[in-house]
Every structure is written in structure tokens, then in C-alpha cells.
XYZ file of C-alpha atoms in Angstrom:
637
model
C 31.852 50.964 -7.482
C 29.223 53.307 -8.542
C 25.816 54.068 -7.617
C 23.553 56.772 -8.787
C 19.772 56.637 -7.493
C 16.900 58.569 -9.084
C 15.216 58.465 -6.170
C 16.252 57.517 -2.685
C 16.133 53.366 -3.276
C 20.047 53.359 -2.117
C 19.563 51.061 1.237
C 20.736 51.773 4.622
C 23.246 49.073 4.095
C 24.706 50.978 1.446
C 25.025 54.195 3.508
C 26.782 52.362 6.517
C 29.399 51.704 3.814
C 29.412 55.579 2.605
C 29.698 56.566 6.285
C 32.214 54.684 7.110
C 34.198 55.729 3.886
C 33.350 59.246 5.288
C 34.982 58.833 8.353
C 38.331 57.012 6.989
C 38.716 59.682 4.426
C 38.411 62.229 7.152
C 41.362 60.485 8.677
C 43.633 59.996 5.559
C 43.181 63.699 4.034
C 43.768 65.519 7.624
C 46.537 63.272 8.172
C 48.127 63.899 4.657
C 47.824 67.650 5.404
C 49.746 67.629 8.971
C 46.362 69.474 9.858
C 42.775 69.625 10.101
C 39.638 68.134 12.302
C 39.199 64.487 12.047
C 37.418 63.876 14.818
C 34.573 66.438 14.570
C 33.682 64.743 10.915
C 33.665 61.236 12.429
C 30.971 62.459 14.657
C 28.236 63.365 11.726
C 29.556 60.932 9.049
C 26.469 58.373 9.655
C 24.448 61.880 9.035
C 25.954 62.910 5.729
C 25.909 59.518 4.690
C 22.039 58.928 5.089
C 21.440 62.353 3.833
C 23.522 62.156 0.423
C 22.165 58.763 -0.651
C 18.693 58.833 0.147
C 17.303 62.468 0.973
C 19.626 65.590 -0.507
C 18.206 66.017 -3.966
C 20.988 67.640 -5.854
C 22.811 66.867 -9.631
C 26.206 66.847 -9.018
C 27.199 67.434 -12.787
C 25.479 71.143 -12.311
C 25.508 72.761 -9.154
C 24.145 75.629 -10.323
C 20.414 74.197 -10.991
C 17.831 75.969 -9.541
C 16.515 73.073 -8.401
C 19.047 71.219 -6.581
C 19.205 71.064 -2.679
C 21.507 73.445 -0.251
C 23.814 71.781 1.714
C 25.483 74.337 3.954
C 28.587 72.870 6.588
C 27.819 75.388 9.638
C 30.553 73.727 11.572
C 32.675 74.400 9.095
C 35.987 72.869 10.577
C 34.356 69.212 9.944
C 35.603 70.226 6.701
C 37.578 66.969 5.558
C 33.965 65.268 6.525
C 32.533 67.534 3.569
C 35.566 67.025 1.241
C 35.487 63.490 1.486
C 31.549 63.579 0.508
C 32.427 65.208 -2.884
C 34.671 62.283 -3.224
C 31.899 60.131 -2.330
C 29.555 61.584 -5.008
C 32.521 61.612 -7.307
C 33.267 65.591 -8.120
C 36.674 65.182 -6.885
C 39.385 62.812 -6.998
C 41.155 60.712 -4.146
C 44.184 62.595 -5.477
C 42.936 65.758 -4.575
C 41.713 65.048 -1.687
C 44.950 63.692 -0.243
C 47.022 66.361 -1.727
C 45.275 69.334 -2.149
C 43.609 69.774 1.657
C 44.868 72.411 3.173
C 47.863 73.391 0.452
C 48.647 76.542 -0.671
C 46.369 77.379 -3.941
C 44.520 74.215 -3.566
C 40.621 74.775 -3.528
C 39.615 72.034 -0.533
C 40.699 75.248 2.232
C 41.019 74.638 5.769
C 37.607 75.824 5.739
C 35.007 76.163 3.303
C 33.931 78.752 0.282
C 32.565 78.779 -2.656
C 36.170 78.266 -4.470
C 34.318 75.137 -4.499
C 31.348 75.447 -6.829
C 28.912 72.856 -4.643
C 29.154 75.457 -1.406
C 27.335 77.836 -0.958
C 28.836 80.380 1.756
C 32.103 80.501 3.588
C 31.885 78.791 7.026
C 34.246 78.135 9.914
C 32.788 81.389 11.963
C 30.543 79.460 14.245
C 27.248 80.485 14.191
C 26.845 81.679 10.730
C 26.213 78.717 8.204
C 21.966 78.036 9.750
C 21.190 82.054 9.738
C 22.781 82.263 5.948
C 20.865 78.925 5.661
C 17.460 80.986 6.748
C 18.098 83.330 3.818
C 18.440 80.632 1.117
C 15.284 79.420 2.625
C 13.254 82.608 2.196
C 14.734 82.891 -1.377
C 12.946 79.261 -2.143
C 9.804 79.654 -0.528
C 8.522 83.511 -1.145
C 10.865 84.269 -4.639
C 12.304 81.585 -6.501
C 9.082 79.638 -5.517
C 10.552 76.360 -5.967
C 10.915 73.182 -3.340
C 14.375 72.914 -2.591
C 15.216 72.010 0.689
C 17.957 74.263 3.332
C 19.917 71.369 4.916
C 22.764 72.650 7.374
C 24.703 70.761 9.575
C 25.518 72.755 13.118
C 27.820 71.604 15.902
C 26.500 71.437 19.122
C 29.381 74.155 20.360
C 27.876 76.757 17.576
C 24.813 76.667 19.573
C 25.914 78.908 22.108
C 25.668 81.500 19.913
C 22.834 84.060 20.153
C 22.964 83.674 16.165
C 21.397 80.510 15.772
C 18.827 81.249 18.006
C 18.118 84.637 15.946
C 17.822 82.516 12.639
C 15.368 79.789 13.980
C 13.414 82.659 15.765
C 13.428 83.918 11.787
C 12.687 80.963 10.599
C 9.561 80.211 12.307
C 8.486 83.622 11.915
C 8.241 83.088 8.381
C 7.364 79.376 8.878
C 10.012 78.047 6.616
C 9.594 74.442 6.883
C 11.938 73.790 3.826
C 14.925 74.334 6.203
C 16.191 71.252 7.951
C 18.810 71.610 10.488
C 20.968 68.628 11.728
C 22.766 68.747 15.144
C 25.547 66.827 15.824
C 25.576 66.665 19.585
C 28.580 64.900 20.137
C 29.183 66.698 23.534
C 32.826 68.204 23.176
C 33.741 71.475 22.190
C 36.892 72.614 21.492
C 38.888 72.598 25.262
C 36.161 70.286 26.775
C 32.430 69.689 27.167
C 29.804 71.981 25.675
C 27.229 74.108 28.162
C 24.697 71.058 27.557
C 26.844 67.937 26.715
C 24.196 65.222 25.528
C 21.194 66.845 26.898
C 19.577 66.383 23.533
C 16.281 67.222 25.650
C 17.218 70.332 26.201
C 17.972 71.433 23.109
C 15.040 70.443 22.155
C 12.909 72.261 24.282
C 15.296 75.455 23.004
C 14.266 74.846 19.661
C 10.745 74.264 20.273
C 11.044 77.289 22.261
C 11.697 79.535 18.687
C 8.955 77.792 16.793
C 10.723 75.088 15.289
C 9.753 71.151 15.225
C 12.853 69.466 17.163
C 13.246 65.725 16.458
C 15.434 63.519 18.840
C 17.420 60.532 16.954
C 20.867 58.324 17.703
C 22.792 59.917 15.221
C 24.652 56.682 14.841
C 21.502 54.936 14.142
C 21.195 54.713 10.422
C 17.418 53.866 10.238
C 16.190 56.537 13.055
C 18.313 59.444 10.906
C 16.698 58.285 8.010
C 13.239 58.591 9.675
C 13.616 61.866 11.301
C 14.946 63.281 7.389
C 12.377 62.166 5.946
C 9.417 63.372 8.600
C 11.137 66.719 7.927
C 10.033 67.017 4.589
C 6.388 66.534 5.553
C 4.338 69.061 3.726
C 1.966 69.305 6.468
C 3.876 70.796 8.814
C 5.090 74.647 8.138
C 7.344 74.654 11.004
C 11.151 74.391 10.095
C 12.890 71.463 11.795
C 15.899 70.916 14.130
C 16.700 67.302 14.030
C 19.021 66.769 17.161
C 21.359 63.512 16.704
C 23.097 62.341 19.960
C 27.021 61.222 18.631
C 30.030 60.661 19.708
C 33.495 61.948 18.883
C 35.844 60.366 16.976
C 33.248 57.863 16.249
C 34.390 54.531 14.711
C 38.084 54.839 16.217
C 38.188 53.554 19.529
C 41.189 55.086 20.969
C 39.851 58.776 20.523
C 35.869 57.968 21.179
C 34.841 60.831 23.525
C 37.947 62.164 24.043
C 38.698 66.110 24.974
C 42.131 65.143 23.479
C 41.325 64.910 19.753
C 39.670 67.994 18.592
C 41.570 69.803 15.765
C 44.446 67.356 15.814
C 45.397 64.720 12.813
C 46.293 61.440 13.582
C 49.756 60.585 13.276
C 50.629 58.072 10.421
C 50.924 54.933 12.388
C 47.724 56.514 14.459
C 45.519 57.025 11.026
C 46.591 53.436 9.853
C 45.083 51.984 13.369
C 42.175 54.243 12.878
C 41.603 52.824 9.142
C 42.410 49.504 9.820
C 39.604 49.539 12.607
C 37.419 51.635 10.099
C 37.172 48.449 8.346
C 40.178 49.636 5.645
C 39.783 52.594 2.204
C 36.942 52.925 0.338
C 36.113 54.073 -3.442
C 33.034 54.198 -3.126
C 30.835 56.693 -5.921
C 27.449 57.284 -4.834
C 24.517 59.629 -5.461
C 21.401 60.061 -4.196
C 17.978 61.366 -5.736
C 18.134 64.106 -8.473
C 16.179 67.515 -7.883
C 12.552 67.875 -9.685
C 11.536 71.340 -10.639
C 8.189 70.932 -9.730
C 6.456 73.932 -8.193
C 4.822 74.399 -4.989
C 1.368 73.203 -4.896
C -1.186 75.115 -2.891
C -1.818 78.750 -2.246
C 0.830 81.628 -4.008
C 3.771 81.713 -0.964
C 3.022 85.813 -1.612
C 0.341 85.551 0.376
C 1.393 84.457 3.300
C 1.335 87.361 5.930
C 5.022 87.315 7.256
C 5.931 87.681 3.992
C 3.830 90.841 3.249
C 4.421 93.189 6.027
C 2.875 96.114 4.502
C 0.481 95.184 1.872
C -0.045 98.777 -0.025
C 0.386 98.268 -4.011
C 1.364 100.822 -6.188
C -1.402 101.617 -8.821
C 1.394 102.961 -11.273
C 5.347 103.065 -11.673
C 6.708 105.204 -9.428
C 8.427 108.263 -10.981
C 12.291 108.583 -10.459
C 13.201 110.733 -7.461
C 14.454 114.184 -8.426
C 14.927 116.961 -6.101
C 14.744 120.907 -6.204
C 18.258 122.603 -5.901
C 18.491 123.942 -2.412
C 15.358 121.680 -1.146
C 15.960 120.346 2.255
C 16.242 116.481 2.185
C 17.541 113.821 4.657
C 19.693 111.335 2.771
C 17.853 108.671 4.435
C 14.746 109.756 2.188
C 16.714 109.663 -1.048
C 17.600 106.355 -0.288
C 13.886 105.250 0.791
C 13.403 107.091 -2.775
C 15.736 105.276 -4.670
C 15.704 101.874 -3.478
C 11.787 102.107 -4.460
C 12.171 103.024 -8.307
C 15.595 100.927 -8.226
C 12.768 97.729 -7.390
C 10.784 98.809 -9.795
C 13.536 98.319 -12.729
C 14.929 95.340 -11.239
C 12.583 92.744 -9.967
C 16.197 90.586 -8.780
C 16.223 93.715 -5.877
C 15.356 92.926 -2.532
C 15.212 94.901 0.901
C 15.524 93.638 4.275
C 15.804 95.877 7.511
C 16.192 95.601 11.152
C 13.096 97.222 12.465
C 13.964 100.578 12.038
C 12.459 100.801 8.571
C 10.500 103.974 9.304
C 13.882 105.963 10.164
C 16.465 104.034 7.133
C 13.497 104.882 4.649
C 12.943 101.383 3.736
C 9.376 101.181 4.521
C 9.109 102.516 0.901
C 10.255 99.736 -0.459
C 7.721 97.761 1.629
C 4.835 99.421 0.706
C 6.180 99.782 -3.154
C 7.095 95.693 -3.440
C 6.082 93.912 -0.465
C 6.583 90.974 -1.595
C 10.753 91.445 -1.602
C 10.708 93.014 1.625
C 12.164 90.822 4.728
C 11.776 92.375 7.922
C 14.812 90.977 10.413
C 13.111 93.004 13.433
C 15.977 94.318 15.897
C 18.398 91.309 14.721
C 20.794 92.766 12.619
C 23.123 89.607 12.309
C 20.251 87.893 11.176
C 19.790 90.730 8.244
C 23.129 90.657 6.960
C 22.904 86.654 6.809
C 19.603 86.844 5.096
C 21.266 88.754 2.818
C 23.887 86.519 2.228
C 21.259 83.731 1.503
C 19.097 86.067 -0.578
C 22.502 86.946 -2.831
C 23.346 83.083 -2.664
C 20.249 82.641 -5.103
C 20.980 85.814 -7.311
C 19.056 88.869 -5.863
C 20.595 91.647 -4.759
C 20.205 92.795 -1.058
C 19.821 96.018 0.365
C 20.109 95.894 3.807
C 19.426 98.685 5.917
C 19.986 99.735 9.706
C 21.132 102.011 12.253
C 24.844 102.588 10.701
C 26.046 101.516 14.976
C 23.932 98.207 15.050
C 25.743 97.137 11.546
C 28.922 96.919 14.261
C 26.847 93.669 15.899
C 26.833 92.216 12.151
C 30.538 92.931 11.606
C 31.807 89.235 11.532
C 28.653 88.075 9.215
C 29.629 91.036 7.061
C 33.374 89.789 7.079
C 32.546 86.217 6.041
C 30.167 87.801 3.385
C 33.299 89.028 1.529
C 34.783 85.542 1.823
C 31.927 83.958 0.594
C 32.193 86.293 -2.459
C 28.549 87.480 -2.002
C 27.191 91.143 -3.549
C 26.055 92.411 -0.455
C 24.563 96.194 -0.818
C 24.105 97.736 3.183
C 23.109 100.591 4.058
C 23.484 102.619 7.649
C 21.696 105.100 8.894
C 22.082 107.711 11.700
C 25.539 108.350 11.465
C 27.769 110.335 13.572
C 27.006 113.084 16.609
C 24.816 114.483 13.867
C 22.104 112.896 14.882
C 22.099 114.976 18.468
C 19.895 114.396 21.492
C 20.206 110.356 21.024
C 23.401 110.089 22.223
C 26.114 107.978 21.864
C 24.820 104.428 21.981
C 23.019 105.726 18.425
C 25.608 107.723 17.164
C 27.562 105.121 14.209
C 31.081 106.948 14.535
C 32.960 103.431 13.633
C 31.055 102.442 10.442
C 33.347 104.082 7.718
C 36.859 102.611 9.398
C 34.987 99.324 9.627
C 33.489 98.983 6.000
C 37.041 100.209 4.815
C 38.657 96.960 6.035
C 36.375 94.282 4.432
C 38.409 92.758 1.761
C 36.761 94.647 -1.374
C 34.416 96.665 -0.293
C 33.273 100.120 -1.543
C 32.255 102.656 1.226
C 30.194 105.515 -0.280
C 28.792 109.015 1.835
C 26.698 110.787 -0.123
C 25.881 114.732 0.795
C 22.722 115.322 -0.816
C 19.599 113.769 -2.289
C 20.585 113.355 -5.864
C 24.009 111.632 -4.950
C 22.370 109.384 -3.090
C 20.054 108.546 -5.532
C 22.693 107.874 -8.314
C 25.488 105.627 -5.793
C 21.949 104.099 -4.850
C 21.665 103.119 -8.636
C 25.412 102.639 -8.859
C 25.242 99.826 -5.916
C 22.868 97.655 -7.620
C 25.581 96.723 -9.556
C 28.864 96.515 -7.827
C 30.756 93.471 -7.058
C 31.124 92.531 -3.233
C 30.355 94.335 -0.234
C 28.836 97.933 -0.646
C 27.887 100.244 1.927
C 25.981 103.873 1.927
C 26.280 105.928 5.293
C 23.151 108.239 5.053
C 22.183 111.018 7.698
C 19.556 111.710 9.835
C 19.304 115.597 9.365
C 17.972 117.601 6.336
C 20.439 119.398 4.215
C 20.275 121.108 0.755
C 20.042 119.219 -2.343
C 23.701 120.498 -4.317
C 23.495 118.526 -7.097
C 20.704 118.944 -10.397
C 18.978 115.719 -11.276
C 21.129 114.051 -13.720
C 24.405 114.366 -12.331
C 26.996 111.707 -12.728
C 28.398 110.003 -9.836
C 30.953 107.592 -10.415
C 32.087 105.170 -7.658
C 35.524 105.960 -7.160
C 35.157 109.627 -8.192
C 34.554 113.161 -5.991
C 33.274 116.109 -6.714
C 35.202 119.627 -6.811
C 32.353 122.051 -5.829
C 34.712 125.263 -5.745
C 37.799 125.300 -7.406
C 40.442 128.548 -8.964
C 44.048 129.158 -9.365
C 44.561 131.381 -6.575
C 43.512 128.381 -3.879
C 45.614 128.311 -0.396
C 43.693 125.398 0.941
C 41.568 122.474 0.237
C 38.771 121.151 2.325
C 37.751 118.067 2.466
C 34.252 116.331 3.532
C 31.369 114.094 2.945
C 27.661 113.924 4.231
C 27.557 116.796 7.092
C 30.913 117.921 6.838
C 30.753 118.747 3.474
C 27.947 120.886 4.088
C 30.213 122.798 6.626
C 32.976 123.064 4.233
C 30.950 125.147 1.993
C 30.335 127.290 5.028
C 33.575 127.507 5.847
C 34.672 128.155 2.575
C 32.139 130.991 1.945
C 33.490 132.804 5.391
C 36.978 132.597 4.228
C 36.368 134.172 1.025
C 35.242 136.922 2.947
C 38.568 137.081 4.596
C 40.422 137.109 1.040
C 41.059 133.369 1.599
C 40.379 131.058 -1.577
C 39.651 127.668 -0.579
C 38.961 124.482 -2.748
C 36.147 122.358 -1.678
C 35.789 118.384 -2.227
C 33.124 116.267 -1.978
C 34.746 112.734 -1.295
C 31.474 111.079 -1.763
C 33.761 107.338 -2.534
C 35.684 106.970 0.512
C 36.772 103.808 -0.943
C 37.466 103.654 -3.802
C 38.710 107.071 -2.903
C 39.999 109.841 -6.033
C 43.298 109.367 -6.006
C 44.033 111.861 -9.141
C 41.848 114.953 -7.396
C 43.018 114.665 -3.544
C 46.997 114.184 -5.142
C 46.115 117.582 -7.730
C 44.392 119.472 -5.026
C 47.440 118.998 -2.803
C 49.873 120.225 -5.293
C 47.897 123.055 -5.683
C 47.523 124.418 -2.404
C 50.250 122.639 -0.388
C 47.753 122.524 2.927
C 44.195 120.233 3.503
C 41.685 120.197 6.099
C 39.590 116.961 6.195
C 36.539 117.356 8.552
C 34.563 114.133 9.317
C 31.471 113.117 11.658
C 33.641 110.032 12.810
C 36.335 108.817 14.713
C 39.619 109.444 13.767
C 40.794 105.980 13.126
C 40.027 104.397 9.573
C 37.266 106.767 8.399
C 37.646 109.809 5.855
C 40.975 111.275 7.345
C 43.115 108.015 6.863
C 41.871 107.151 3.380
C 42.819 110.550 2.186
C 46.302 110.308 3.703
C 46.577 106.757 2.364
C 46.090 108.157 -0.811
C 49.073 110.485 -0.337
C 51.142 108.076 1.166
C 50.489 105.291 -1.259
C 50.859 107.363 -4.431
C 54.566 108.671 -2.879
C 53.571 112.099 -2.924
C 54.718 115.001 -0.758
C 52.483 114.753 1.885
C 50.343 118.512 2.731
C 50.218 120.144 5.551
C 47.280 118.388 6.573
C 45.036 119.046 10.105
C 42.341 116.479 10.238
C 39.236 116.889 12.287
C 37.274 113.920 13.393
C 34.940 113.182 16.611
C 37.971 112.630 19.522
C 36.173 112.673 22.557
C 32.329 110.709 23.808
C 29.816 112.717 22.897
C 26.513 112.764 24.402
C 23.765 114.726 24.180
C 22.592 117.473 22.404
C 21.460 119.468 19.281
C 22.997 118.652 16.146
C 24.574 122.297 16.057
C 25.750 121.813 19.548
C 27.771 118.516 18.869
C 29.075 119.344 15.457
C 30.834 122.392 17.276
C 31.500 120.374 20.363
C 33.620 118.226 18.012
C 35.061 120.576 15.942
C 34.161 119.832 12.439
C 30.939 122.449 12.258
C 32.040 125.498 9.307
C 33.811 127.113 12.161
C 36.306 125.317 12.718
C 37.339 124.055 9.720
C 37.479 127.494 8.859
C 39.924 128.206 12.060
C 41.423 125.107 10.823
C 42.031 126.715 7.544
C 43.427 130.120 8.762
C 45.944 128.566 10.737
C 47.609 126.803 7.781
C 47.271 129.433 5.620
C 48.361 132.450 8.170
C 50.805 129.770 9.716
């Protein structure tokens, strides 16, 4: 049987049917796959089922439309709950559904991405489908300027993380009221009852709390979920909306009803033939709900809204590209403020967000140049990277820029950002004991070890103006997770305006036959390598001198000839010693089977605290000093 509705005129009658098909197809496919979370679909089925026929306005045929709805699956372990609604709207097949959940190279994964072309972002990490949900949102409202509607389903677990509260706090802010969020209070987490359990009243005084319009509904009541979705579309009312639906686990099944024993278990066969048989038996069922208008907003330009314009200064003129005076003093940081301006200029899919900190990370020149693609996350730095991931959902490209140690908070929303196969560009600030009298709580001396590890990321640390305006450039355009560490400090511009910087490449800034040791840096360090390498010329010592601007990729072909050359490497690097500079040029030796150098590699081993930036650099031991004492020793032995 097939339905297909124009408009939502499928009855409630009709979605009691699809719900229970929903929740019997959540039994058969976990059950099929020895694996999987029955229960925790069974819960929200009566939810999806009111939603798909009669509110989500979507064309299944091409999920790519502009137009069409977001459905996001926060809880993203009610996964066979989501698989078996594309079977319900007919974009896959019973077959895969029973035998490709959960299998090796299948697309219907344990949890979902966007292997599946109707999801939007990778979810399973509790916490993180609603804030990537805000960031779709802000992409509707203020830049694609259309009226989709953000529907995400959360689990009433997932709201004991400070996450969700950051995104609805965001989402008032800038008063999106095209995001919906549905709650499926069902009471049980994963080892027992949640912090709340069915205080739906509660929760709603949370959400009301962070701006938001909290409605209260039996979310087993067909006709009070389909009142509450629709009040939430009410274009009177700016506020987004937290619809809060009382359920019960395992719904439909009476044997595992509110039971702490059923989460994240199948049914066994005979089990799952009980639970159908009760169910009221399969299903084929093919339904779909209204189709998506491209209408535009009515009313005022979304531009002008104030939360969306932070800083309202217009340029009269296009900015002039950044260029820089050999041997002109220039924080990074500014070259990137510099940069990211003209790069917004070229490209009107560029966007900037920032945690607050705008005025330090240089993006406040974006803000002032194009204020109307500037999100400011205030000091809520997962929130940035998921707005991000929202914002890259719809096709704009990101820059996201903070403190390079607050990025650490965002780590996990960064992670799934590389699942989700998003084109994330981030940018952190403030790195290493460089920075001085802060101290340590500012001092990002993690950043490079932990951008290295996200599956296909590129980790750039540019040394001067001009290199940071070209890997700038050269991010707009790379595939997956980027990320620039800039510094705090002024240091010389090396470079002239025009030079090349491919990702993946270095530089060689001093370089002869008669070479007895290579040095090795990026950002400060580098700086102190030419220092070092100027004193030890003095002392009849020849010393080559890289610029390893790509950490990763990282030059393979330069690090392997400069170590066959002179035999002996310092690396100096304004970090710790684990998974920053040091290890990706000795797992450049290591993987390309090389002799490995005599190497001595000088990182940031102890706490720092305190101090100048001349007085920690030295107090660490990778200031010009000691790499040159570094050098001697492996020359002089």
C-alpha cells in the first residue's frame, strides 16, 4: 500500500498504522543483526510516525532540495527506528533493512551518517545532533533564506549534557523558531533511570529557562503530537520550540514496557515473534507526507535582525588583498583576521563564527567586513564547531576561530565532524608558552597532536603573515577537517607577497652542500631556528633550516633529503612532546623505511606558568639557544 500526500491530509488513523510498522521493524532489523536498540525506537515511533505523514515537508526522490525539511536522529542509537522510516517512505527496501543493518559495508551503520544521502550529520555521540541542528537552522533563516524547518529528535539521557543546553541558549539568542526539537522522555537511560525520569515539568521549565517555547504532550497520543507539531510552526512566535513527549520504553511490547533490562539488547527470535505478533503482525506500508514549497520568507530581510548583525560596519569598497613588508612585524592572528576578510569578499559561500574572543583570533574583521556571515558562539566553543557543522551541512564553508586550548572542549564535536564528512576550516589561536604571562590554562600545547588524529585532517602552522594568508586561501578549499594554529606574538614577515604555499609542502629557508644539521620548526620555533642557525654559522657550523608549515600532510621528500644530507635533526616545537611537530617528522622517517637521524627533539616537557614570552621559550628549551646547543652537540658529538 502506498500513500503519498501533498499536503498533510494523511489521518491520524493512518499514522497509528505507520507507527506501529515503526516499532515492529525496529524489532525485526535489530533482531536480524544479533544487535542494535529496539527498545529506544519503540519509545518515539508514535513521534516519527505523526511527523513523516503529516508535518516533515521533504521529497524523498531528492534529498538534496534546498527546500526539503532536516530531520536530524540526536539519539542516534534509535537508529533501526530511523531505518525503518526510510522503509516507510519507501527509499529502501525490506531487504535491506533486514540484511544490511549493522553488516560490514552495508550503509544502514550501527549509527548514523551521511553514507545515507537523507542524513544529515553523524550521530550516536549524545549531545551533538540539536547543537548541529542549531547550525542548519541559522543557515535557513539568516543565508539560505528559505522556510525549512530543523526537526531533531533528542533522548531524554542526552539532556544531561551541557551541549544541548548551549545550543537552545543559541538558539533563542538568535530566535530561531524554525527549529523544532522532540523529546522522547521515556525515563530510562542506559543502566537505569535518567536524573529527571518523567518529570516532563521540569524539563520544561529548563527549556523555558534558555528562551525556548516548551510544549508538554503524551507522546503516545497521536492527536496531542500532532497538535503540539503543528503549534510549532506558528509564524508568530520567534522562539524555537522543545516539544517534550512523556513515553515509555519498549512501547507496544508488553514484556519489556519500562524495563531497565532492554536497552541496547535485540530480542531473541522467539522474543521478536511475541513482540510482532502483539505489534499487531509486519507491515509494508509506503507513505509520504507533504512535499517542501520554496516559498520565501515573508516579512522583514532576516539580515536585519540584530543577533544576526553583531557589528554592523559596511565596507564602502573591496578590501585590498593583505600583503606585508619583508621584515614587518605581524602577529599571525592578524594575517588571518586579514585573510579571512578578502577570502569573504571572493566567496560569498564563506562564513565565520567565533567563541567570543574575536578581538584576539582577528575575526572581528570579518564581522565588520560581512556581518551578515558572522555567528558569534560567545564562550561556547562546542556550540561553534556544531554550528559549523550545520553551516557546512547547507554548503558554506566555516571558519571557526578560538583560543587554540578551548578547541580541546570541542574535541568530540570536531571528531564526529570528520564522520559526518563535513569541510570544517578551524582556526586556534594563542598557542603554546608563547603567549607568556597568561599562563597555562591559555597556553594550547595539545592542539597540533589532537588535530593530527582526526581521520583526514590537515594541520597547518604558519610562521609569518604571508603564509598565513596563502594556507588561509588554501583552506577554503580543502576537503574535511582543516586547522591553522596562529600566534599571539609579532614576528617578521619571511616570505614576499606572492609566494606559493602548498598544503603538504615546507619551505627550505637555508640550504648548501656543506650542511651538518637540519633544524626543524614552525610558527615561533622557526623563528628561533633562524637564530640559531645564524649563531652557528658563526661557529663554522652550516645548518639547514625548514619551515614545516604542513604538519600534516607533512613533506615527506624534504625531511627524508634533508636527513640524508646531514645525518642529524633538531625539531624545536612550542608544544608537548606527544603527537605535535616532533612525531610527525619521525613518522615520516619511520614510515618511508629510512635510516632514522640522529634526531634530539625539543618540545614543552614540564607546566609552564608565567612569564615573558622570552622567559618561557628558554624555560622550555626551544628559544635559538638551545636549539643551537642542541645542534653543537650532534655535530661536535
Amino acid at each position: 500500500m502506498t500513500l503519498t500526500a501533498p499536503t498533510a491530509a494523511i489521518g491520524l488513523d493512518t499514522a497509528a498504522e505507520v507507527a506501529a510498522q515503526l516499532r515492529v521493524d525496529s524489532v525485526r532489523s535489530s533482531t536480524s543483526a544479533g544487535s542494535g536498540h529496539p527498545t529506544s525506537g519503540m519509545s518515539a515511533a508514535d513521534l516519527f510516525a505523526v511527523l513523516v505523514t503529516r508535518h516533515l515537508r521533504y521529497d524523498w526522490d531528492d534529498p538534496r532540495s534546498p527546500a526539503n525539511d532536516h530531520l536530524i536522529l540526536s539519539k542516534g542509537h534509535a537508529s533501526p527506528l530511523l531505518y525503518a522510516l526510510f522503509k516507510a517512505v519507501g527509499v529502501i527496501s525490506d531487504d535491506e533493512l533486514m540484511h544490511g543493518y549493522r553488516r560490514l559495508g552495508q550503509r544502514l551503520q550501527g549509527h548514523p551518517t551521511p553514507a545515507l544521502p537523507w542524513v544529515d550529520v553523524a550521530t550516536g555521540s549524545l549531545g551533538q545532533g540539536l547543537p548541529d541542528g542549531v547550525g542548519i537552522a541559522l543557515a535557513g533563516k539568516y543565508l539560505d533564506k528559505l522556510p525549512y524547518r530543523v526537526w531533531v529528535l533528542c533522548g531524554d539521557s542526552e539532556l544531561a549534557e551541557g551541549s544541548i543546553w548551549e545550543a537552545l541558549d543559541k538558539a533563542s539568542y538568535y530566535r530561531l523558531a524554525n527549529l523544532v526539537t522532540l523529546v522522547d522522555v521515556n525515563r530510562l537511560g542506559q543502566r537505569g533511570p535518567t536524573d529527571l525520569g518523567w518529570d516532563v515539568d521540569a524539563y520544561a521549565r529548563r527549556a523555558e529557562a534558555f528562551g525556548a517555547r516548551a510544549l508538554v504532550v503524551d507522546g503516545h497520543d497521536l492527536a496531542a503530537v500532532d497538535d503540539a507539531m503543528a503549534a510549532a510552526q506558528d509564524p508568530a512566535d520567534e522562539r524555537p520550540t522543545v516539544i517534550l513527549a512523556r513515553t515509555v520504553k519498549g512501547r507496544g511490547f508488553r514484556e519489556v514496557e519500562d524495563s531497565n533490562d532492554w536497552h541496547g539488547k535485540p530480542f531473541p527470535p522467539d522474543m521478536a515473534e511475541r513482540a510482532v505478533r502483539e505489534l499487531g503482525g509486519e507491515r509494508h506500508l509506503t507513505v509520504r507526507g507533504p512535499r517542501p514549497t520554496a516559498a520565501p520568507i515573508d516579512g522583514s530581510r532576516p539580515t536585519s535582525d540584530v543577533a544576526a548583525r553583531p557589528v554592523t560596519t559596511e565596507p564602502t569598497e573591496p578590501p585590498t588583498p593583505a600583503r606585508y613588508d619583508l621584515g614587518a612585524a605581524v602577529p599571525t592572528r592578524k594575517a588571518y583576521g586579514d585573510a579571512l576578510v578578502v577570502l569573504g569578499a571572493r566567496n560569498p559561500r564563506v562564513v565565520a563564527l567565533d567563541g567570543e574572543v574575536s578581538n584576539s583570533t582577528y575575526a572581528f574583521e570579518f564581522a565588520r567586513a560581512h556581518p551578515d556571515r558572522y555567528f558569534e558562539m560567545f564562550i561556547a566553543e562546542q556550540q561553534m564547531v556544531a554550528a559549523a557543522t550545520g553551516l557546512a551541512v547547507r554548503g558554506y564553508r566555516p571558519f571557526a576561530s578560538t583560543f587554540a586550548a578551548f578547541l580541546t572542549r570541542a574535541y568530540d564535536f570536531i571528531r564526529m565532524g570528520a564522520v559526518s564528512g563535513v569541510d570544517l576550516c578551524l582556526v586556534g589561536s594563542h598557542a603554546g608558552v608563547e603567549i607568556g604571562p597568561d599562563g597555562p590554562s591559555q597556553m594550547g600545547l595539545e592542539d597540533l597532536a589532537m588535530m593530527r588524529a582526526v581521520h583526514g585532517s590537515t594541520v597547518l602552522y604558519p610562521s609569518d603573515a604571508t603564509s598565513t594568508v596563502a594556507l588561509t586561501d588554501a583552506m577554503a578549499t580543502l576537503p574535511g577537517i582543516s586547522y591553522l594554529r596562529t600566534t599571539r606574538g609579532k614576528y617578521p614577515v619571511l616570505y614576499a607577497d606572492g609566494e606559493s604555499f602548498p598544503v603538504g609542502g615546507c619551505k627550505v629557508l637555508r640550504s648548501s652542500d656543506e650542511d651538518a644539521v637540519t633544524l626543524i620548526g614552525a610558527g615561533v620555533t622557526l623563528h628561533a631556528c633562524l637564530a640559531a642557525a645564524d649563531a652557528l654559522a658563526g661557529e663554522g657550523i652550516r645548518a639547514r633550516v625548514i619551515d614545516c608549515y604542513s604538519v600534516k600532510p607533512i613533506d615527506d621528500a624534504t625531511i627524508a633529503d634533508a636527513a640524508a644530507a646531514t645525518g642529524r635533526i633538531v625539531v624545536a616545537e612550542d608544544h608537548h612532546p606527544e603527537g605535535g611537530l616532533g612525531s610527525a617528522v619521525k613518522d615520516s622517517l619511520i614510515a618511508g623505511g629510512r635510516a632514522t637521524p640522529s634526531l634530539v627533539h625539543l618540545a614543552v616537557r614540564g607546566m609552564p606558568g608565567s612569564g615573558s614570552s622570552k622567559e618561557l621559550l628558554a624555560w622550555a628549551g626551544i628559544d635559538a639557544d638551545h636549539i643551537a646547543s642542541a645542534a653543537r652537540q650532534l655535530v661536535r658529538g
